[in-house]
C-alpha cells in the first residue's frame, strides 16, 4: 500500500532537511521570485487578463505543487504557451465582460485540473506522450511567434486594437499606420534592446570580468527587473503620459479569497475541449522540464505523481482566481542553476510573490505597457526554434514537414486546431512509414555468426536457404507489403526450399499479421517452400501460440537464433556461396 510520502513527497524532503538546504532554497527562491513577478504579470497580459491575475497564479499553485510534486527544481506558474491557449479559448467563449473572462480562465484551470487528476488516478501518464517532438516544437515555435505578433499593437502604441485574435491584431496594425505613437515605439524598442543585451552579450561581458558562473547568472536574471524599473522611472519622471504612452495603471492590492464563484459564471461547454488540450500541453511540457533537470543530477521523477501535482496546482489556480499553470523552463532552470535543493524553494518564491501582491503592486502603476510587451517578446522569442527546424528537416523530411505544418497551422488556424492537425499528421506519417517497413535478405559474415543485409555487406549464403528479416511489427497497415516482399524474394530465387523469417525486430503481430502468416505458410508449402521462424521474441511467440500458426508451421521449426537455423537447415547443403 502506498505510503503517505508517496502522495506528499514534500514529507520525504523534510525528513532529511538541513540548515544548508534552507539557505540554498531561500537564495534560489528569492532570485526566482525576482524573475517571476514581471513574467507572471506579462503572461497574464498575453492571456488577455489583468496583470494581477498572473501574480495570483504564482502563489497557491506553487504551494500546491511543492506539496505534491516530485521535482526539487520545477517552477510552476503562468507560462507563455498556456497563456496563448487561454486567450484563444476565451476568444471562442466570448470575452466582453472582464469578470467573465477571469471566471472562464478559472474554469479552464479547473478543467485542466480534473483532466490531469483523472489521468493520474488511472496511471495514464504514458498516454499523454503521444505528441511527437516535431509536433511539440512546431507548436511551441508557432505559438511563440503568434505571441510576438500579438504584442505589435502595444509596442506601436496603437490604441483600441480589436483584441488578442491574431488576424484581428494584424489587421489593426495594417490599417492604422497613422495612429502609431512614436514615443511608445521608442520606449518599447529601448526596453527590447536592453532585454536582449542582458542575455548573451551581458553574460559574455560578465565572463570577461572574471565573475563566477553563478554571479553572472544572477546579474543576468536581474536584467528584466532593472529594465522595467528604469522604464517606470522614465514614465513618471519624463511625463511620458503626456506623449500618449500607456501605463499599466492601478493594480488591486491583496490576494483574492479562494472561491467557487466561477462555477456558475463560466461557459463550460465552450471551454471543455480547450481545457483538456491545455492539460495535455501542461503535462507534456512540465514533465519534459522536470525530467531534464532531474537527469542532470541523476534523480528520479514519478510521472504519474506529476500528474497529480500539476492537477493540484491547476485546482489551486482555479480556486485562487487565476489562469491555468504549468512548469516554466526559464524559472526552473534558474532554480536549478542557483542551487535549489527541495521544493521549498518554490514556497519561498510563492511567499515573496504574495508579499508583492499584498503590499507592492503600487510600484507597477507607472510601468509602460510597451515595456511589459517588450518583456513578453524577449521571453518568448527564443522559443521560435528555427535551428531545431533545420536539424529536424536534415534528419527526416517527414518530421520536418510535420514541424512546418504544425507551425503554420498554429498561425493560420489557431493553437488548438494547429496542435490537433500536427498530431494527426504525425500519426499519419507514422502509419505511412511503418506501412512501408524495411526488410532485408540476410547472409552470414564469413568466419562469424553475424548476419547482415546482402546489399550492404560481403556475406555468404546458401542456394536453397532464404533468410529474410522484417524490421517492423506486423500489423494491418503493412501486412500486404510484407507478403509481397516475401513472394518477390522467393520468386527471384526459385531454388529455395527453406524460408527463415528472422523476427528480431518484430515486437507485435496483430490479427491481420497473424492471418497473413497463417494463409502464407500453407501456400508456400504447396509451392515447395518450408517456413521457419528465428529470433522471435518470447512475448510474440506467446501470442502466436494462441493461434494456428505454430501448428501450421510444422514440420517447420522455431529457432532461437539465425545461426542455429543455418546450422540445422544447411548441414547437408552445398558449401555457402559468397555474394
Coordinates of C-alpha atoms in Angstrom, one line a residue:
X1 CA 0.0 0.0 0.0
X2 CA 1.4 3.4 -0.9
X3 CA 2.8 5.4 2.0
X4 CA 1.9 8.9 2.9
X5 CA 5.2 10.2 1.4
X6 CA 4.2 8.7 -1.9
X7 CA 1.3 11.2 -2.2
X8 CA 3.1 14.0 -0.3
X9 CA 6.7 13.9 -1.5
X10 CA 7.5 17.1 0.5
X11 CA 7.4 15.0 3.7
X12 CA 10.2 12.9 2.3
X13 CA 12.3 16.0 1.7
X14 CA 11.6 17.3 5.2
X15 CA 12.9 14.2 6.9
X16 CA 16.5 14.9 5.8
X17 CA 16.2 18.7 5.6
X18 CA 19.3 20.5 6.9
X19 CA 20.2 24.1 7.6
X20 CA 22.4 24.3 4.5
X21 CA 19.3 23.2 2.4
X22 CA 17.3 26.0 3.9
X23 CA 19.9 28.6 3.0
X24 CA 20.2 27.3 -0.6
X25 CA 16.4 27.1 -1.0
X26 CA 16.0 30.6 0.4
X27 CA 18.5 32.1 -2.1
X28 CA 17.1 30.2 -5.1
X29 CA 13.5 31.1 -4.2
X30 CA 14.3 34.8 -3.8
X31 CA 16.2 35.0 -7.1
X32 CA 13.5 33.2 -8.9
X33 CA 10.8 35.5 -7.5
X34 CA 12.6 38.4 -9.0
X35 CA 12.1 36.9 -12.4
X36 CA 8.7 35.5 -11.7
X37 CA 6.9 38.8 -10.7
X38 CA 7.4 40.6 -14.1
X39 CA 6.9 37.4 -16.1
X40 CA 3.7 36.5 -14.3
X41 CA 2.2 39.9 -15.0
X42 CA 3.4 39.7 -18.6
X43 CA 1.9 36.3 -19.3
X44 CA -1.4 37.4 -17.7
X45 CA -1.5 40.2 -20.3
X46 CA -0.8 37.6 -23.0
X47 CA -3.8 35.7 -21.8
X48 CA -5.9 38.9 -22.1
X49 CA -6.3 39.1 -18.3
X50 CA -5.4 41.8 -15.8
X51 CA -1.7 41.7 -14.7
X52 CA -2.6 40.9 -11.1
X53 CA -4.0 37.5 -12.2
X54 CA -0.5 36.5 -13.1
X55 CA 0.6 37.2 -9.5
X56 CA -2.4 35.1 -8.2
X57 CA -1.3 32.3 -10.4
X58 CA 2.2 32.3 -8.8
X59 CA 1.1 31.8 -5.2
X60 CA -1.4 29.0 -4.4
X61 CA -0.4 26.8 -7.5
X62 CA 3.3 27.0 -6.5
X63 CA 2.4 26.0 -2.9
X64 CA 0.2 23.1 -4.2
X65 CA 3.0 21.8 -6.5
X66 CA 5.5 22.0 -3.6
X67 CA 3.3 19.7 -1.6
X68 CA 2.6 17.1 -4.3
X69 CA 5.5 17.4 -6.9
X70 CA 8.5 15.2 -7.1
X71 CA 10.9 17.7 -8.7
X72 CA 13.0 20.0 -6.5
X73 CA 13.5 22.5 -9.3
X74 CA 10.3 22.9 -11.2
X75 CA 8.9 26.4 -11.0
X76 CA 5.1 26.3 -11.6
X77 CA 3.1 29.4 -12.6
X78 CA 1.9 31.2 -15.8
X79 CA 3.8 30.3 -19.0
X80 CA 3.7 31.7 -22.5
X81 CA 2.2 28.9 -24.4
X82 CA -0.6 28.2 -21.9
X83 CA -1.3 31.9 -21.8
X84 CA -1.8 32.0 -25.6
X85 CA -4.1 28.9 -25.4
X86 CA -6.1 30.7 -22.7
X87 CA -6.6 33.8 -24.8
X88 CA -7.6 31.7 -27.8
X89 CA -10.1 29.8 -25.6
X90 CA -11.5 33.0 -24.1
X91 CA -12.0 34.5 -27.6
X92 CA -14.1 31.5 -28.6
X93 CA -16.1 31.6 -25.3
X94 CA -16.8 35.4 -25.6
X95 CA -14.7 38.0 -23.8
X96 CA -16.7 41.2 -23.4
X97 CA -17.1 41.2 -19.7
X98 CA -13.7 41.3 -17.8
X99 CA -15.2 39.4 -14.8
X100 CA -16.5 36.7 -17.2
X101 CA -13.0 36.4 -18.7
X102 CA -11.5 35.7 -15.3
X103 CA -14.2 33.2 -14.5
X104 CA -13.6 31.4 -17.8
X105 CA -9.9 31.4 -17.1
X106 CA -10.6 29.8 -13.8
X107 CA -12.8 27.2 -15.5
X108 CA -10.0 26.4 -17.9
X109 CA -7.7 25.8 -14.9
X110 CA -10.4 23.6 -13.3
X111 CA -10.9 21.5 -16.4
X112 CA -7.2 21.1 -16.7
X113 CA -7.0 20.0 -13.1
X114 CA -9.8 17.4 -13.5
X115 CA -8.3 16.1 -16.7
X116 CA -4.8 15.7 -15.1
X117 CA -6.4 14.2 -11.9
X118 CA -8.3 11.6 -13.9
X119 CA -5.2 10.6 -15.8
X120 CA -3.2 10.5 -12.6
X121 CA -5.7 8.2 -10.9
X122 CA -5.7 5.9 -13.9
X123 CA -1.9 6.0 -14.1
X124 CA -2.3 7.4 -17.6
X125 CA 1.0 9.3 -17.8
X126 CA 2.1 7.2 -20.7
X127 CA -0.9 8.1 -22.8
X128 CA -0.1 11.8 -22.6
X129 CA 3.2 11.4 -24.5
X130 CA 1.7 10.6 -28.0
X131 CA 2.7 14.1 -29.2
X132 CA 5.9 13.7 -31.2
X133 CA 8.9 16.1 -30.8
X134 CA 8.3 17.8 -34.2
X135 CA 4.7 18.5 -33.3
X136 CA 5.6 20.0 -29.9
X137 CA 8.5 22.0 -31.4
X138 CA 6.4 23.3 -34.3
X139 CA 3.5 24.1 -31.9
X140 CA 5.8 25.9 -29.5
X141 CA 7.5 27.9 -32.2
X142 CA 4.2 28.9 -33.8
X143 CA 2.7 29.9 -30.5
X144 CA 5.8 31.9 -29.7
X145 CA 5.6 33.8 -33.0
X146 CA 1.9 34.4 -32.5
X147 CA 2.6 35.9 -29.1
X148 CA 5.3 38.2 -30.6
X149 CA 2.9 39.3 -33.3
X150 CA 0.0 40.0 -30.9
X151 CA 2.3 42.4 -28.9
X152 CA 2.8 44.6 -32.0
X153 CA -0.1 47.0 -31.3
X154 CA 1.2 47.6 -27.8
X155 CA 4.7 48.1 -28.9
X156 CA 3.5 50.5 -31.6
X157 CA 1.1 52.4 -29.3
X158 CA -1.9 51.6 -31.4
X159 CA -4.9 52.2 -29.1
X160 CA -8.2 50.3 -29.2
X161 CA -7.0 47.4 -31.4
X162 CA -9.5 44.6 -31.8
X163 CA -8.2 42.0 -29.3
X164 CA -6.0 39.0 -28.9
X165 CA -7.0 37.1 -32.1
X166 CA -4.0 37.1 -34.4
X167 CA -5.7 38.2 -37.7
X168 CA -7.6 41.0 -35.9
X169 CA -4.3 42.2 -34.4
X170 CA -2.5 42.2 -37.8
X171 CA -5.5 43.9 -39.5
X172 CA -5.4 46.6 -36.8
X173 CA -1.6 47.2 -37.4
X174 CA -2.1 47.2 -41.2
X175 CA -5.0 49.7 -41.2
X176 CA -3.7 52.1 -38.6
X177 CA -0.2 53.2 -39.5
X178 CA -1.1 56.8 -38.9
X179 CA -2.0 56.1 -35.3
X180 CA 1.4 54.7 -34.3
X181 CA 2.7 56.5 -31.2
X182 CA 6.4 57.0 -31.9
X183 CA 7.2 57.7 -28.2
X184 CA 5.7 54.4 -27.3
X185 CA 7.8 52.8 -30.1
X186 CA 10.9 54.3 -28.7
X187 CA 10.1 53.1 -25.2
X188 CA 9.4 49.6 -26.5
X189 CA 12.5 49.3 -28.7
X190 CA 14.7 50.6 -26.0
X191 CA 13.4 48.1 -23.5
X192 CA 13.6 45.3 -26.0
X193 CA 17.2 46.1 -26.9
X194 CA 18.2 46.3 -23.3
X195 CA 16.5 43.0 -22.5
X196 CA 18.2 41.2 -25.4
X197 CA 21.6 42.8 -24.5
X198 CA 21.0 41.5 -21.0
X199 CA 21.1 37.9 -22.2
X200 CA 24.2 36.6 -24.1
X201 CA 26.1 39.9 -24.6
X202 CA 25.9 40.7 -20.9
X203 CA 26.9 37.2 -20.0
X204 CA 29.9 37.4 -22.2
X205 CA 30.9 40.8 -20.7
X206 CA 30.5 39.4 -17.1
X207 CA 32.6 36.4 -18.1
X208 CA 35.4 38.8 -19.1
X209 CA 35.1 40.4 -15.7
X210 CA 36.1 37.1 -14.2
X211 CA 32.8 36.7 -12.3
X212 CA 31.7 33.2 -11.4
X213 CA 29.0 31.4 -13.4
X214 CA 26.5 31.8 -10.5
X215 CA 27.3 35.5 -10.2
X216 CA 26.9 36.1 -13.9
X217 CA 23.6 34.2 -13.9
X218 CA 22.3 36.2 -11.0
X219 CA 23.1 39.6 -12.6
X220 CA 21.7 38.4 -16.0
X221 CA 18.4 37.4 -14.4
X222 CA 18.1 40.8 -12.7
X223 CA 18.0 42.5 -16.1
X224 CA 14.2 42.3 -16.7
X225 CA 13.6 43.8 -13.3
X226 CA 16.1 46.6 -13.8
X227 CA 14.8 47.4 -17.3
X228 CA 11.2 47.6 -16.0
X229 CA 12.2 49.7 -13.1
X230 CA 14.0 52.1 -15.4
X231 CA 11.0 52.3 -17.7
X232 CA 8.8 53.0 -14.8
X233 CA 11.0 55.8 -13.6
X234 CA 11.3 57.3 -17.1
X235 CA 7.5 57.3 -17.4
X236 CA 6.9 59.1 -14.2
X237 CA 9.9 61.4 -14.3
X238 CA 9.6 62.2 -18.0
X239 CA 5.9 62.7 -18.1
X240 CA 5.5 60.2 -20.9
X241 CA 1.8 60.0 -20.3
X242 CA 1.5 63.5 -22.0
X243 CA 3.1 61.9 -25.1
X244 CA 0.4 59.2 -25.3
X245 CA 2.4 56.4 -23.7
X246 CA 0.1 54.0 -21.9
X247 CA 0.9 52.6 -18.5
X248 CA -0.4 49.5 -16.6
X249 CA -2.3 51.7 -14.2
X250 CA -3.9 50.7 -10.9
X251 CA -3.3 47.1 -9.8
X252 CA -5.5 45.9 -7.0
X253 CA -3.7 45.2 -3.7
X254 CA -4.1 41.9 -2.0
X255 CA -5.0 38.3 -2.9
X256 CA -8.4 37.0 -3.7
X257 CA -10.1 34.6 -1.2
X258 CA -10.4 31.1 -2.7
X259 CA -13.8 30.8 -4.2
X260 CA -16.0 28.6 -6.3
X261 CA -18.0 31.5 -7.6
X262 CA -16.7 31.0 -11.2
X263 CA -18.6 27.7 -11.4
X264 CA -21.9 29.4 -12.1
X265 CA -20.5 32.0 -14.4
X266 CA -18.2 30.1 -16.8
X267 CA -19.1 28.9 -20.3
X268 CA -18.2 25.3 -19.5
X269 CA -19.3 23.7 -22.8
X270 CA -17.2 26.1 -24.9
X271 CA -14.2 25.6 -22.6
X272 CA -14.2 21.9 -22.3
X273 CA -12.0 20.9 -25.3
X274 CA -9.5 23.8 -24.9
X275 CA -9.1 23.0 -21.2
X276 CA -8.3 19.4 -22.0
X277 CA -5.8 20.4 -24.6
X278 CA -4.2 22.8 -22.1
X279 CA -3.9 19.9 -19.7
X280 CA -2.1 17.8 -22.4
X281 CA 0.4 20.6 -23.1
X282 CA 0.9 21.3 -19.4
X283 CA 1.8 17.7 -18.6
X284 CA 4.0 17.0 -21.6
X285 CA 6.0 20.3 -21.3
X286 CA 6.2 20.1 -17.5
X287 CA 7.3 16.5 -17.3
X288 CA 9.9 17.1 -20.0
X289 CA 11.3 20.0 -18.0
X290 CA 11.3 18.0 -14.7
X291 CA 13.0 15.0 -16.3
X292 CA 15.6 17.2 -18.0
X293 CA 16.5 18.8 -14.7
X294 CA 16.4 15.5 -12.8
X295 CA 18.7 13.7 -15.3
X296 CA 21.4 16.2 -14.7
X297 CA 21.5 15.3 -11.0
X298 CA 20.8 11.5 -11.5
X299 CA 17.4 11.9 -9.8
X300 CA 14.1 10.3 -10.4
X301 CA 10.8 11.8 -11.4
X302 CA 7.5 10.0 -10.8
X303 CA 5.5 10.9 -14.0
X304 CA 2.2 9.7 -12.6
X305 CA 2.7 11.7 -9.3
X306 CA 3.5 14.7 -11.5
X307 CA 0.0 14.4 -13.0
X308 CA -1.4 14.7 -9.5
X309 CA 0.9 17.6 -8.6
X310 CA 0.0 19.5 -11.7
X311 CA -3.7 18.8 -11.1
X312 CA -3.4 20.2 -7.6
X313 CA -1.6 23.3 -8.9
X314 CA -4.3 24.0 -11.5
X315 CA -7.0 23.3 -9.0
X316 CA -5.4 25.9 -6.7
X317 CA -5.3 28.3 -9.7
X318 CA -9.0 27.8 -10.3
X319 CA -9.9 28.4 -6.6
X320 CA -7.5 31.3 -6.4
X321 CA -8.8 33.4 -9.2
X322 CA -6.0 32.6 -11.7
X323 CA -5.4 31.1 -15.1
X324 CA -4.0 27.6 -15.9
X325 CA -0.4 27.0 -14.8
X326 CA 2.5 24.8 -15.9
X327 CA 6.2 24.4 -15.3
X328 CA 8.3 27.2 -16.7
X329 CA 11.6 26.3 -18.3
X330 CA 13.3 29.6 -17.6
X331 CA 12.3 29.7 -13.9
X332 CA 13.0 26.0 -13.4
X333 CA 16.4 26.4 -15.0
X334 CA 17.1 29.4 -12.7
X335 CA 16.0 27.4 -9.7
X336 CA 18.5 24.7 -10.8
X337 CA 21.4 27.0 -11.5
X338 CA 21.0 28.9 -8.3
X339 CA 21.2 25.8 -6.2
X340 CA 17.6 24.9 -5.1
X341 CA 17.7 21.6 -3.2
X342 CA 14.0 20.9 -2.4
X343 CA 10.5 22.2 -3.4
X344 CA 10.7 24.6 -0.5
X345 CA 12.5 27.0 -3.0
X346 CA 9.1 27.2 -4.8
X347 CA 7.4 28.0 -1.5
X348 CA 9.9 30.9 -0.9
X349 CA 9.1 32.3 -4.4
X350 CA 5.4 32.0 -3.8
X351 CA 5.6 33.8 -0.5
X352 CA 7.6 36.6 -2.0
X353 CA 5.1 37.0 -4.9
X354 CA 2.3 37.0 -2.3
X355 CA 4.1 39.8 -0.5
X356 CA 4.3 41.7 -3.7
X357 CA 0.6 41.3 -4.4
X358 CA -0.2 42.4 -0.8
X359 CA 2.0 45.5 -0.5
X360 CA 4.0 46.4 -3.6
X361 CA 1.6 46.5 -6.5
X362 CA 1.6 50.3 -6.4
X363 CA 5.2 50.2 -7.8
X364 CA 3.8 49.0 -11.1
X365 CA 1.3 51.8 -11.6
X366 CA 3.6 53.8 -14.0
X367 CA 5.0 50.8 -15.8
X368 CA 4.6 51.4 -19.5
X369 CA 2.6 48.8 -21.3
X370 CA 5.2 48.9 -24.1
X371 CA 7.9 47.8 -21.6
X372 CA 5.8 44.9 -20.5
X373 CA 5.2 43.9 -24.1
X374 CA 9.0 44.1 -24.7
X375 CA 9.5 41.7 -21.8
X376 CA 7.0 39.3 -23.3
X377 CA 8.7 39.4 -26.7
X378 CA 12.2 38.9 -25.2
X379 CA 10.9 36.0 -23.1
X380 CA 9.2 34.1 -25.9
X381 CA 11.4 34.9 -28.9
X382 CA 13.9 32.2 -28.0
X383 CA 11.1 29.6 -28.3
X384 CA 11.0 30.2 -32.1
X385 CA 13.3 27.3 -32.8
X386 CA 14.4 27.8 -36.4
X387 CA 17.7 26.0 -35.8
X388 CA 15.7 23.0 -34.5
X389 CA 13.6 23.0 -37.6
X390 CA 16.7 22.9 -39.8
X391 CA 18.1 20.0 -37.8
X392 CA 14.8 18.1 -37.9
X393 CA 14.5 18.6 -41.7
X394 CA 18.0 17.5 -42.3
X395 CA 17.4 14.3 -40.3
X396 CA 14.0 13.4 -41.5
X397 CA 12.0 15.2 -44.2
X398 CA 8.7 13.8 -42.9
X399 CA 9.4 15.1 -39.4
X400 CA 10.5 18.4 -40.9
X401 CA 7.2 18.6 -42.7
X402 CA 5.3 17.8 -39.5
X403 CA 7.2 20.6 -37.7
X404 CA 6.5 23.1 -40.5
X405 CA 2.8 22.1 -40.9
X406 CA 2.2 22.5 -37.2
X407 CA 4.0 25.8 -37.1
X408 CA 1.9 27.2 -40.0
X409 CA -1.3 25.7 -38.8
X410 CA -1.0 27.3 -35.4
X411 CA -0.5 30.7 -37.0
X412 CA -3.4 30.3 -39.5
X413 CA -5.9 28.1 -37.7
X414 CA -5.2 28.8 -34.0
X415 CA -3.4 27.0 -31.3
X416 CA -6.0 24.2 -30.7
X417 CA -6.6 23.3 -34.3
X418 CA -3.0 23.7 -35.2
X419 CA -1.9 21.3 -32.5
X420 CA -4.6 18.7 -33.5
X421 CA -3.6 19.0 -37.1
X422 CA 0.0 18.4 -36.2
X423 CA -0.8 15.4 -34.1
X424 CA -2.9 13.9 -36.8
X425 CA -0.2 14.5 -39.4
X426 CA 2.4 12.9 -37.1
X427 CA 0.1 9.9 -36.7
X428 CA -0.5 9.6 -40.4
X429 CA 3.3 9.9 -41.0
X430 CA 3.9 7.1 -38.6
X431 CA 1.3 4.8 -40.2
X432 CA 2.7 5.7 -43.6
X433 CA 6.3 5.0 -42.5
X434 CA 5.5 1.7 -40.6
X435 CA 3.3 0.6 -43.5
X436 CA 6.5 0.5 -45.7
X437 CA 8.8 -1.4 -43.4
X438 CA 12.4 -2.1 -44.1
X439 CA 13.0 -5.7 -45.0
X440 CA 16.3 -7.4 -45.9
X441 CA 17.6 -10.7 -47.2
X442 CA 20.4 -11.8 -44.9
X443 CA 23.7 -13.6 -45.3
X444 CA 26.4 -14.5 -42.9
X445 CA 29.6 -12.5 -42.5
X446 CA 32.4 -15.0 -43.3
X447 CA 34.0 -16.6 -40.2
X448 CA 31.4 -15.3 -37.8
X449 CA 27.8 -15.9 -36.6
X450 CA 26.7 -12.4 -37.5
X451 CA 24.1 -12.0 -40.3
X452 CA 23.7 -8.8 -42.3
X453 CA 21.9 -7.3 -45.3
X454 CA 23.2 -8.9 -48.5
X455 CA 23.0 -5.5 -50.2
X456 CA 25.3 -3.8 -47.7
X457 CA 27.9 -6.4 -46.8
X458 CA 30.0 -9.1 -48.4
X459 CA 28.3 -12.2 -47.0
X460 CA 27.9 -15.9 -47.7
X461 CA 24.5 -17.5 -48.4
X462 CA 23.1 -20.9 -49.3
X463 CA 21.2 -21.6 -52.6
X464 CA 18.3 -23.5 -51.0
X465 CA 18.0 -21.3 -47.9
X466 CA 16.5 -17.8 -47.8
X467 CA 17.0 -15.7 -44.6
X468 CA 14.6 -12.8 -44.5
X469 CA 14.4 -10.2 -41.7
X470 CA 11.4 -7.9 -41.2
X471 CA 12.3 -4.7 -39.4
X472 CA 8.9 -3.7 -38.2
X473 CA 6.0 -5.1 -36.2
X474 CA 3.3 -6.8 -38.4
X475 CA 0.0 -5.0 -38.4
X476 CA -2.8 -4.2 -40.7
X477 CA -1.0 -1.3 -42.4
X478 CA 2.0 -3.3 -43.7
X479 CA 1.0 -6.9 -44.0
X480 CA 0.3 -6.7 -47.7
X481 CA 3.7 -5.2 -48.4
X482 CA 5.4 -7.8 -46.2
X483 CA 3.7 -10.6 -48.0
X484 CA 4.5 -9.1 -51.4
X485 CA 8.2 -8.7 -50.5
X486 CA 8.4 -12.4 -49.3
X487 CA 6.8 -13.6 -52.5
X488 CA 9.1 -11.5 -54.7
X489 CA 12.2 -12.6 -52.8
X490 CA 11.2 -16.3 -53.3
X491 CA 10.4 -15.7 -57.0
X492 CA 13.9 -14.2 -57.5
X493 CA 15.4 -17.5 -56.1
X494 CA 13.3 -20.4 -57.4
X495 CA 15.9 -22.9 -56.0
X496 CA 14.9 -22.0 -52.4
X497 CA 13.3 -24.8 -50.3
X498 CA 13.5 -23.3 -46.8
X499 CA 12.5 -19.8 -45.8
X500 CA 13.6 -18.4 -42.4
X501 CA 11.7 -15.4 -41.2
X502 CA 14.0 -13.5 -38.8
X503 CA 11.8 -11.7 -36.2
X504 CA 14.4 -9.9 -34.0
X505 CA 12.8 -6.5 -34.9
X506 CA 9.1 -7.7 -34.5
X507 CA 7.6 -6.6 -31.2
X508 CA 3.9 -7.3 -32.0
X509 CA 1.8 -9.1 -34.6
X510 CA -1.8 -8.1 -34.8
X511 CA -4.7 -10.2 -36.1
X512 CA -4.1 -9.0 -39.7
X513 CA -0.5 -10.0 -39.5
X514 CA -1.4 -13.4 -38.0
X515 CA -4.0 -14.0 -40.7
X516 CA -1.4 -13.2 -43.4
X517 CA 1.1 -15.7 -42.0
X518 CA -1.5 -18.4 -41.4
X519 CA -2.5 -18.1 -45.1
X520 CA 1.0 -17.7 -46.4
X521 CA 2.7 -20.7 -44.7
X522 CA 0.4 -23.4 -46.2
X523 CA 0.6 -21.7 -49.6
X524 CA 4.3 -21.8 -49.6
X525 CA 4.3 -25.5 -48.6
X526 CA 2.2 -26.2 -51.7
X527 CA 4.9 -24.3 -53.7
X528 CA 7.7 -26.5 -52.2
X529 CA 8.9 -24.0 -49.6
X530 CA 9.0 -24.8 -45.9
X531 CA 8.8 -21.8 -43.5
X532 CA 10.7 -21.4 -40.2
X533 CA 11.0 -18.7 -37.6
X534 CA 14.1 -17.4 -35.9
X535 CA 14.9 -14.9 -33.1
X536 CA 11.2 -14.2 -32.4
X537 CA 10.7 -12.6 -29.0
X538 CA 9.2 -14.7 -26.2
X539 CA 6.2 -12.3 -25.9
X540 CA 5.5 -12.6 -29.6
X541 CA 5.7 -16.4 -29.5
X542 CA 3.4 -16.5 -26.5
X543 CA 0.7 -14.7 -28.5
X544 CA 1.3 -16.9 -31.6
X545 CA 0.6 -20.0 -29.5
X546 CA -3.0 -18.7 -29.1
X547 CA -3.5 -19.0 -32.9
X548 CA -2.9 -21.7 -35.5
X549 CA 0.4 -20.5 -37.0
X550 CA 2.8 -22.7 -35.0
X551 CA 0.7 -25.8 -35.8
X552 CA 0.6 -24.8 -39.5
X553 CA 4.4 -24.3 -39.4
X554 CA 5.2 -27.9 -38.8
X555 CA 7.4 -29.5 -39.8
X556 CA 9.0 -26.1 -39.9
X557 CA 10.8 -25.1 -36.7
X558 CA 11.2 -22.2 -34.4
X559 CA 14.9 -21.4 -33.8
X560 CA 16.5 -19.4 -31.0
X561 CA 18.9 -17.8 -33.4
X562 CA 19.6 -17.4 -37.1
X563 CA 22.9 -19.3 -36.7
X564 CA 21.0 -22.3 -35.2
X565 CA 18.6 -22.2 -38.1
X566 CA 21.5 -22.2 -40.6
X567 CA 23.2 -25.0 -38.7
X568 CA 20.1 -27.1 -38.8
X569 CA 18.9 -26.4 -42.3
X570 CA 22.2 -26.1 -44.2
X571 CA 24.1 -29.1 -42.7
X572 CA 23.5 -31.2 -45.8
X573 CA 23.6 -28.2 -48.2
X574 CA 26.5 -27.4 -50.5
X575 CA 29.2 -25.0 -49.3
X576 CA 28.0 -21.4 -48.8
X577 CA 28.3 -19.0 -51.7
X578 CA 29.9 -15.6 -51.1
X579 CA 27.9 -12.7 -52.5

